[in-house]
PDB file of C-alpha atoms in Angstrom:
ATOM      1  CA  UNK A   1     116.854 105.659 126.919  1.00 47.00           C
ATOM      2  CA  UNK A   2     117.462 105.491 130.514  1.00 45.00           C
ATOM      3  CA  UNK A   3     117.991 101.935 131.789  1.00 45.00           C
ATOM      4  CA  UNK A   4     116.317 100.318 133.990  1.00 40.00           C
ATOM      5  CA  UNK A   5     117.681  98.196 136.925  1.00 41.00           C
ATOM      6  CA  UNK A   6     117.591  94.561 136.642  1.00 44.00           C
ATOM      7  CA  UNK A   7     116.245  93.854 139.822  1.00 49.00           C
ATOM      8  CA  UNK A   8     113.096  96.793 139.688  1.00 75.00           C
ATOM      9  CA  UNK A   9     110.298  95.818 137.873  1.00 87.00           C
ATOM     10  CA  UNK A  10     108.586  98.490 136.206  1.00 90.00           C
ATOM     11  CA  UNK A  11     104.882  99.844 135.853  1.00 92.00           C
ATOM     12  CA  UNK A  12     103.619 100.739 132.288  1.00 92.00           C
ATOM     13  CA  UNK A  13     103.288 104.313 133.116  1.00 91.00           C
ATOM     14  CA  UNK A  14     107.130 104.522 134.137  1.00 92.00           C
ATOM     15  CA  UNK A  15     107.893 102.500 131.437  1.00 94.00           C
ATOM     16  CA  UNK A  16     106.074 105.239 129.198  1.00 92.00           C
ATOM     17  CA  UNK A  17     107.742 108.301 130.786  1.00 91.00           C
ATOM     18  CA  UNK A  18     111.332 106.622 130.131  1.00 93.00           C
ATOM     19  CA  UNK A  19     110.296 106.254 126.597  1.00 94.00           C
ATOM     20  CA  UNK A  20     108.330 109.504 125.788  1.00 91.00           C
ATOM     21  CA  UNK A  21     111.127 111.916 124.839  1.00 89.00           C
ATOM     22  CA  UNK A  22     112.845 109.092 121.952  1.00 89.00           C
ATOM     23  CA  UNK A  23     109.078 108.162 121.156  1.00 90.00           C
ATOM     24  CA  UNK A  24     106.738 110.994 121.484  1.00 88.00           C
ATOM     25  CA  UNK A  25     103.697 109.334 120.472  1.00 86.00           C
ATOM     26  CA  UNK A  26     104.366 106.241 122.855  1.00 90.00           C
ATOM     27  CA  UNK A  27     101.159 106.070 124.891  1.00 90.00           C
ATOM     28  CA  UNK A  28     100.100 103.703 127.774  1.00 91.00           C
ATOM     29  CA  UNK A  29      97.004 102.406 125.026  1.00 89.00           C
ATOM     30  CA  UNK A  30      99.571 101.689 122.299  1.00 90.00           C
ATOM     31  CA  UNK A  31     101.759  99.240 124.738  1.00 93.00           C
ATOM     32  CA  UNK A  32      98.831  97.630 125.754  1.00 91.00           C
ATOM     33  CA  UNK A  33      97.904  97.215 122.011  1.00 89.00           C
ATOM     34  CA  UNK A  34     101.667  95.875 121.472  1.00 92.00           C
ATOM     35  CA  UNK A  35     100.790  93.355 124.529  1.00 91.00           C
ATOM     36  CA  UNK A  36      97.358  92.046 122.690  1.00 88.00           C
ATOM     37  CA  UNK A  37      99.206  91.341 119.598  1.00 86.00           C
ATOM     38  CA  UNK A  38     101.551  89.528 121.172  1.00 88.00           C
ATOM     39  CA  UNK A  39     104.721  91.542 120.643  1.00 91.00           C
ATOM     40  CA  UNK A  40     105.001  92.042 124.402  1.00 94.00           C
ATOM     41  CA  UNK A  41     104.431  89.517 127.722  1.00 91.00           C
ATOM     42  CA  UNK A  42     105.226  91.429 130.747  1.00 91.00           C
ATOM     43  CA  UNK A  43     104.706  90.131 133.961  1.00 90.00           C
ATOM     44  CA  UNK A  44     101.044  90.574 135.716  1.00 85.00           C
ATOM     45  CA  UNK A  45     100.567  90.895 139.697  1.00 83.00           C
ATOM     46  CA  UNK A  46      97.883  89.325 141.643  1.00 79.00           C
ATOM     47  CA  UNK A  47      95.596  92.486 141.027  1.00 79.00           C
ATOM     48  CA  UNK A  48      96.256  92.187 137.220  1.00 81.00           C
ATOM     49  CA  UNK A  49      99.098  95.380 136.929  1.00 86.00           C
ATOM     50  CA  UNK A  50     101.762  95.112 134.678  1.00 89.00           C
ATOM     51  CA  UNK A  51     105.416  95.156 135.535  1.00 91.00           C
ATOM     52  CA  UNK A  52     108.153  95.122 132.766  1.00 92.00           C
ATOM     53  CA  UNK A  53     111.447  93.975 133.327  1.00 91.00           C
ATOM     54  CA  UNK A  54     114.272  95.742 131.522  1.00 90.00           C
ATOM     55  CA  UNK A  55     114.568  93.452 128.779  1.00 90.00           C
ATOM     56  CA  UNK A  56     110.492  94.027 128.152  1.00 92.00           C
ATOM     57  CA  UNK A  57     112.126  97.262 128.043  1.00 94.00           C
ATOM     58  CA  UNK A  58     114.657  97.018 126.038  1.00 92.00           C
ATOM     59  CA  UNK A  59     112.039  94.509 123.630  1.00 93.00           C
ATOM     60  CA  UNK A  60     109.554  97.734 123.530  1.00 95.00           C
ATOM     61  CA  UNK A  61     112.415 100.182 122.503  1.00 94.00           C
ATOM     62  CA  UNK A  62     113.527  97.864 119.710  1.00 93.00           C
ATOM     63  CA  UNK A  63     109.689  96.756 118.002  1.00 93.00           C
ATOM     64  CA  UNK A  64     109.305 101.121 118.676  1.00 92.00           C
ATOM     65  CA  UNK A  65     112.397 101.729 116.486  1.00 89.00           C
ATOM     66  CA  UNK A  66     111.740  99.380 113.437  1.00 87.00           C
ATOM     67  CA  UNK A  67     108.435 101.381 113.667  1.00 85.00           C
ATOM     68  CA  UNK A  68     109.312 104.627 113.312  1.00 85.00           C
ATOM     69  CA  UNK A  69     113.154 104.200 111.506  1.00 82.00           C
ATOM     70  CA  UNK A  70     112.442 101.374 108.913  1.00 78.00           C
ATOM     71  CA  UNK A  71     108.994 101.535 108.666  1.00 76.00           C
ATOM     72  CA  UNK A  72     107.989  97.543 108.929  1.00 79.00           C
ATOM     73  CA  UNK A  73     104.864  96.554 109.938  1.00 79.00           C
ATOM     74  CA  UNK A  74     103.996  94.664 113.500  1.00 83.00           C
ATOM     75  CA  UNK A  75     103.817  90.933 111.157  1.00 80.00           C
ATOM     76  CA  UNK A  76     107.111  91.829 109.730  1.00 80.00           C
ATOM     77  CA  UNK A  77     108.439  92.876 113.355  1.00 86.00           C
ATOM     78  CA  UNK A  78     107.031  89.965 114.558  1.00 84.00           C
ATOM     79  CA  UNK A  79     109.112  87.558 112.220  1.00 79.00           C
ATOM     80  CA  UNK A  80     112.094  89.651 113.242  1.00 80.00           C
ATOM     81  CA  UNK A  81     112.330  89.587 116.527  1.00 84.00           C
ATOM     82  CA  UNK A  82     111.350  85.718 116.561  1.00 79.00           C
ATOM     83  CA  UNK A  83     114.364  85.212 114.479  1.00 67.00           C
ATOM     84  CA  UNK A  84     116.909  83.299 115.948  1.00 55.00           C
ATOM     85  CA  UNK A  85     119.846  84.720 113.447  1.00 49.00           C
ATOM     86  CA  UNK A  86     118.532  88.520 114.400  1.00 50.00           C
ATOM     87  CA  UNK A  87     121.290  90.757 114.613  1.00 47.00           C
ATOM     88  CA  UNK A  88     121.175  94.246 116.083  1.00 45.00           C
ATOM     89  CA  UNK A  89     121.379  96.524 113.360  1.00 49.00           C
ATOM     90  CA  UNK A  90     122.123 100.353 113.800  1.00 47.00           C
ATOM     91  CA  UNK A  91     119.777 102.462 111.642  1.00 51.00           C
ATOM     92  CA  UNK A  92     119.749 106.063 110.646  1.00 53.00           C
ATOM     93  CA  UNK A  93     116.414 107.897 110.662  1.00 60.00           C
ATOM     94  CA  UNK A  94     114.585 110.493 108.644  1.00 64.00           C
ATOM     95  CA  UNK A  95     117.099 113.431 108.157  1.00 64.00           C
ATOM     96  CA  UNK A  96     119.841 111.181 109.303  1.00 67.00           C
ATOM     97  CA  UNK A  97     122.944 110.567 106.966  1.00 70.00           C
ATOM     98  CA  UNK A  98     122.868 106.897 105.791  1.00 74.00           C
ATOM     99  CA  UNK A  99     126.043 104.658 105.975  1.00 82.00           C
ATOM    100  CA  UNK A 100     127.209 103.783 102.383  1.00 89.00           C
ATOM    101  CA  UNK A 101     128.800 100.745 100.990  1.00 90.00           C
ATOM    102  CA  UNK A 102     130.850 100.458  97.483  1.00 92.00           C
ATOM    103  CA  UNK A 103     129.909  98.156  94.919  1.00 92.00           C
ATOM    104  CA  UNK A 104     132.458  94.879  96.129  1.00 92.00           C
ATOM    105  CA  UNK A 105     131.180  95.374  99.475  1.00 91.00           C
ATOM    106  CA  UNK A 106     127.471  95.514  98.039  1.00 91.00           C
ATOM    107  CA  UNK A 107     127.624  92.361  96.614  1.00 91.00           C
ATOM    108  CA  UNK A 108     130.116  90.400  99.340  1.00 90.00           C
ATOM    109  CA  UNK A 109     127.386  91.442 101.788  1.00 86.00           C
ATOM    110  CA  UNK A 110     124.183  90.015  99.911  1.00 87.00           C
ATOM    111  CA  UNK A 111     125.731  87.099  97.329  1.00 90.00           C
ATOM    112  CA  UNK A 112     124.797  89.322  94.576  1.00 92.00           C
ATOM    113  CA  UNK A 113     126.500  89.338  91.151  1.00 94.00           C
ATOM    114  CA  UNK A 114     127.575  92.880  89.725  1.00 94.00           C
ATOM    115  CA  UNK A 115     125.355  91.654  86.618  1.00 95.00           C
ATOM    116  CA  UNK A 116     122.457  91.382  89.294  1.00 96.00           C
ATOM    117  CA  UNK A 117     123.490  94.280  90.688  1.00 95.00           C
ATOM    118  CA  UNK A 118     123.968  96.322  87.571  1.00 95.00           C
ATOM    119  CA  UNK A 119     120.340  95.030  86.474  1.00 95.00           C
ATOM    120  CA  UNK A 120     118.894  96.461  89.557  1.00 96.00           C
ATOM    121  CA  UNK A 121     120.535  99.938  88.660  1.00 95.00           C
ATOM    122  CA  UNK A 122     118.712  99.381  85.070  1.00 94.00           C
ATOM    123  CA  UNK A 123     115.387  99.012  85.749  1.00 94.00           C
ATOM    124  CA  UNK A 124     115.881 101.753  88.648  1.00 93.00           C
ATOM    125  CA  UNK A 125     115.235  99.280  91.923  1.00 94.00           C
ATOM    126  CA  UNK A 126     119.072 100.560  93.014  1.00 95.00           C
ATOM    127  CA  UNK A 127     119.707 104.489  92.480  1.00 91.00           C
ATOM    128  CA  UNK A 128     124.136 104.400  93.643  1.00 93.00           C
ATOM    129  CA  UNK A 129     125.863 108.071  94.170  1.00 90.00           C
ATOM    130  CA  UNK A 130     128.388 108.126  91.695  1.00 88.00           C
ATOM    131  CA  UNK A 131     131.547 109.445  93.906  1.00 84.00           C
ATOM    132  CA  UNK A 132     135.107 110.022  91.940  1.00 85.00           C
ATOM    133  CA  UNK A 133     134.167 107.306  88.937  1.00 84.00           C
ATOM    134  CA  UNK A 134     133.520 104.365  92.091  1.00 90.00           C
ATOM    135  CA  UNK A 135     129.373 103.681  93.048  1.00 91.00           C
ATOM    136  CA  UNK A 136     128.170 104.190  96.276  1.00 93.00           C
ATOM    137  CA  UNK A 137     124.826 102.430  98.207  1.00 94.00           C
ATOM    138  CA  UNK A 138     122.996 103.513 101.103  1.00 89.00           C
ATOM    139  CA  UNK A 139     123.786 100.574 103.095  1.00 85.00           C
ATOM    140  CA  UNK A 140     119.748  99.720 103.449  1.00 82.00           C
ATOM    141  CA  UNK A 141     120.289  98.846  99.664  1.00 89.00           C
ATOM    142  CA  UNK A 142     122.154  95.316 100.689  1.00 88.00           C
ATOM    143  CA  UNK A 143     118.409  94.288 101.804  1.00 85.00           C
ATOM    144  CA  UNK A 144     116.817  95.912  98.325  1.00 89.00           C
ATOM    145  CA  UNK A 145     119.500  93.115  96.902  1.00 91.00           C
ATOM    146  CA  UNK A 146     118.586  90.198  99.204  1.00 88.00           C
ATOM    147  CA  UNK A 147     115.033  90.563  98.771  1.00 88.00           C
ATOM    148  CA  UNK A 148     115.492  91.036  95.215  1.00 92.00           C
ATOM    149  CA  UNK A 149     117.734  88.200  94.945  1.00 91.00           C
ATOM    150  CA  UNK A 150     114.844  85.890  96.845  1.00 89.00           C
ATOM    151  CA  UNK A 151     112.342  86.743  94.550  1.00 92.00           C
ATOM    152  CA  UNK A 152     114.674  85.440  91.479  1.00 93.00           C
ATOM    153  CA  UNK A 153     114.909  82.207  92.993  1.00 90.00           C
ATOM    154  CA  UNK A 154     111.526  82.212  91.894  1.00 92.00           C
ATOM    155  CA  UNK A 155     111.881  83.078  88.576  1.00 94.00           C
ATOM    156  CA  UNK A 156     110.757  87.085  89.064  1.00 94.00           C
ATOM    157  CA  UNK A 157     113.280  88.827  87.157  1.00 94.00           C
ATOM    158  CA  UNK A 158     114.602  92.735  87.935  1.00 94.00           C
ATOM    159  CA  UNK A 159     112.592  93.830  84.755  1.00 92.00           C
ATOM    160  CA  UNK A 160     109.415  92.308  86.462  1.00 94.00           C
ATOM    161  CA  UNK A 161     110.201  94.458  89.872  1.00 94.00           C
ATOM    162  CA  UNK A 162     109.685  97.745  88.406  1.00 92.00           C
ATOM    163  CA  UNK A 163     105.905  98.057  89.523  1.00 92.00           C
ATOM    164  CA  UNK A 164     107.285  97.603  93.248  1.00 91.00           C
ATOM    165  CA  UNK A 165     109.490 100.927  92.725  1.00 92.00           C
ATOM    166  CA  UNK A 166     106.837 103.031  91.151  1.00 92.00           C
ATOM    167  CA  UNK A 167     104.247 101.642  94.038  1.00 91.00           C
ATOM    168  CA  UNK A 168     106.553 103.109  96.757  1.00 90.00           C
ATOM    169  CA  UNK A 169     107.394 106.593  94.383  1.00 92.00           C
ATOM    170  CA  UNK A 170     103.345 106.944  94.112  1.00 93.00           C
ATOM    171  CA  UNK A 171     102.762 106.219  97.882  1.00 92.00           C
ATOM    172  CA  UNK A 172     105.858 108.584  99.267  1.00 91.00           C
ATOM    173  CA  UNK A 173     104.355 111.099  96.697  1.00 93.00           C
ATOM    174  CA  UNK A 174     101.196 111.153  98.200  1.00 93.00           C
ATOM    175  CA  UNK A 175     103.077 111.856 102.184  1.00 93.00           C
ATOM    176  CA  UNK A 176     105.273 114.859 100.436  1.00 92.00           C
ATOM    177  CA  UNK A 177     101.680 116.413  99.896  1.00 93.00           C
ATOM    178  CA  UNK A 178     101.205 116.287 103.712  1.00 94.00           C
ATOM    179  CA  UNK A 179     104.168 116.982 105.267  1.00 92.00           C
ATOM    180  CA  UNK A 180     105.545 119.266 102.563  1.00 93.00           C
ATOM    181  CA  UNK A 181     105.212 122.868 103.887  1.00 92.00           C
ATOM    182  CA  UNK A 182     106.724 121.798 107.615  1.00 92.00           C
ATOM    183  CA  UNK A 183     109.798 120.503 105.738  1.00 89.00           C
ATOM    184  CA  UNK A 184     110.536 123.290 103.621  1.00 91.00           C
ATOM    185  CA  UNK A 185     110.071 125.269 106.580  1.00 92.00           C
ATOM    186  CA  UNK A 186     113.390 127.131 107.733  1.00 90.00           C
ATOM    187  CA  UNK A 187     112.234 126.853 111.170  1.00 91.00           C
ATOM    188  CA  UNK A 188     114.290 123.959 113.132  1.00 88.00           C
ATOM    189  CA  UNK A 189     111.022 122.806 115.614  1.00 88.00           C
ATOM    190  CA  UNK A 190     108.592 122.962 112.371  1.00 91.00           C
ATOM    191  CA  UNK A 191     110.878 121.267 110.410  1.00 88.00           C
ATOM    192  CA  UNK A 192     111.205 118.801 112.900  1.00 86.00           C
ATOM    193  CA  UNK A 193     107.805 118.473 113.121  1.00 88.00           C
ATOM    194  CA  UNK A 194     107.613 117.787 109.673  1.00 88.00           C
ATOM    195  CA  UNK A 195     109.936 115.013 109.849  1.00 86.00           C
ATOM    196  CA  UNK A 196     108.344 113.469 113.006  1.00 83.00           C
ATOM    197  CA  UNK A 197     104.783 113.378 110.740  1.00 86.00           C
ATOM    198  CA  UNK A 198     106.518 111.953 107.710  1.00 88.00           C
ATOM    199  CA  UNK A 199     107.908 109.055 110.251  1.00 81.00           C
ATOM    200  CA  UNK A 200     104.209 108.380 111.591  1.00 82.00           C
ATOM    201  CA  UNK A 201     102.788 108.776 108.566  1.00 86.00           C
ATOM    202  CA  UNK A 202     105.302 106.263 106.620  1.00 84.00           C
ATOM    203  CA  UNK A 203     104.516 103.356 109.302  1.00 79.00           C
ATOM    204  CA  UNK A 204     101.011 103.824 109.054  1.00 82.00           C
ATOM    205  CA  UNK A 205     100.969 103.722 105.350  1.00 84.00           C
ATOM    206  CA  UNK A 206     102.974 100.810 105.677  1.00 78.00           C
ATOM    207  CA  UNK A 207     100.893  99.065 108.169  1.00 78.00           C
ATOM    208  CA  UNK A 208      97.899  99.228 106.042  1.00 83.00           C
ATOM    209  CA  UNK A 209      99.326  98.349 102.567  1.00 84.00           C
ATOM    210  CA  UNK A 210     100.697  95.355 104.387  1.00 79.00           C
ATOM    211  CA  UNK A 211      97.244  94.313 105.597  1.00 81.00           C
ATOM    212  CA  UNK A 212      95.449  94.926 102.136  1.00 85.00           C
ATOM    213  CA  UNK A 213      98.311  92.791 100.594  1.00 84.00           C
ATOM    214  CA  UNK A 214      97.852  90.129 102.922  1.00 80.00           C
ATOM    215  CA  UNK A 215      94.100  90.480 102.588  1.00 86.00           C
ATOM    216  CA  UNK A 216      94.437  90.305  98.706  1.00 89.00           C
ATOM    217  CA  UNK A 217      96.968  87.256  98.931  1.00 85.00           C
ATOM    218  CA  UNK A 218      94.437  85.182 101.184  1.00 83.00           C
ATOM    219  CA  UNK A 219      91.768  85.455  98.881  1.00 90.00           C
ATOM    220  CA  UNK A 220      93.447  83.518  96.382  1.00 90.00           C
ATOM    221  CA  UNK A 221      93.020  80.413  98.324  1.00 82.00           C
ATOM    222  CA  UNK A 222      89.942  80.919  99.201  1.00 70.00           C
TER     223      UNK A 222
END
């Protein structure tokens, strides 16, 4: 991303062009959206324009990458980037090769057990590459284990977080449908195509089964 000197303040449609060839579908409507939900506060002239500093800048690259590269919904970006203990965490994309982490570091990084962890393999919420007799995570696994590990502070055991793993298998299935023929393609820009719809399509999917959830929870306080 090019940067943005600290003492120019920005208009939206600058601040678009800087982002447009790492975000493609970044549009001058969807910061404005970002702004009404209150993910973004830039500054407003007399007539009403908005100017961004860079760290609005730097904010709108970060809530545009948890987007597209992990997928979490604007409440869930929301939480995490009010978070006080928020730490910047590199993240490989679709297509990317994922950092890995062995089994000791697995479980120094989340608390776990290797009995927790080892249950997690069973009921298939953990899926390790097995690599010269040693285990080996994709290092987005350590938050499969923390959330997991949450949940049994509440008494919901591994064996009761199956449905969660066939949910996501059923939803991703239904994307492969889509996207399929662009990623078997052997050409590099339809492939990449391919991979760019998958991304959209992920957060979207995402973004709506987090509002239905929500929608479902609420009611049963109603």
């Amino acid at each position: 991303m090019a940067t943005a000197s600290k003492a120019r303040l920005l208009t939206i449609g600058t601040v678009c062009g800087m982002l447009k060839d790492d975000f493609p579908d970044i549009s001058i409507s969807k910061i404005r959206y970002l702004e009404d939900q209150g993910l973004l506060a830039p500054r407003r002239t007399q007539g009403g324009y908005r100017l961004f500093t860079e760290d609005d800048v730097d904010r709108l690259e970060t809530i545009l990458r948890l987007q597209r590269d992990e997928f979490l919904p604007l409440r869930v970006i929301r939480q995490e980037l009010a978070s006080p203990s928020r730490k910047a965490r590199p993240r490989s994309g679709l297509g990317e090769p994922e950092r890995e982490l062995d089994s000791d570091a697995l479980c120094e990084s989340t608390g776990a057990t290797p009995s927790f962890v080892r249950d997690l393999e069973d009921y298939g919420l953990l899926e390790p590459r097995a690599e010269g007799g040693e285990r080996r995570y994709p290092e987005r696994d350590a938050e499969v284990v923390a959330a997991c590990l949450q949940l049994a502070r509440y008494g919901i055991e591994p064996r009761n977080l199956r449905p969660f793993k066939t949910g996501a298998e059923q939803e991703a299935a239904k994307l492969e449908q889509i996207v399929a023929p662009k990623l078997r393609s052997h050409n590099p820009d339809r492939h990449r195509a391919g991979l760019e719809d998958l991304q959209a399509l992920a957060a979207l999917s995402q973004e709506l089964s987090q509002l239905l959830f929500w929608r479902a929870v609420r009611s049963l306080v109603r």
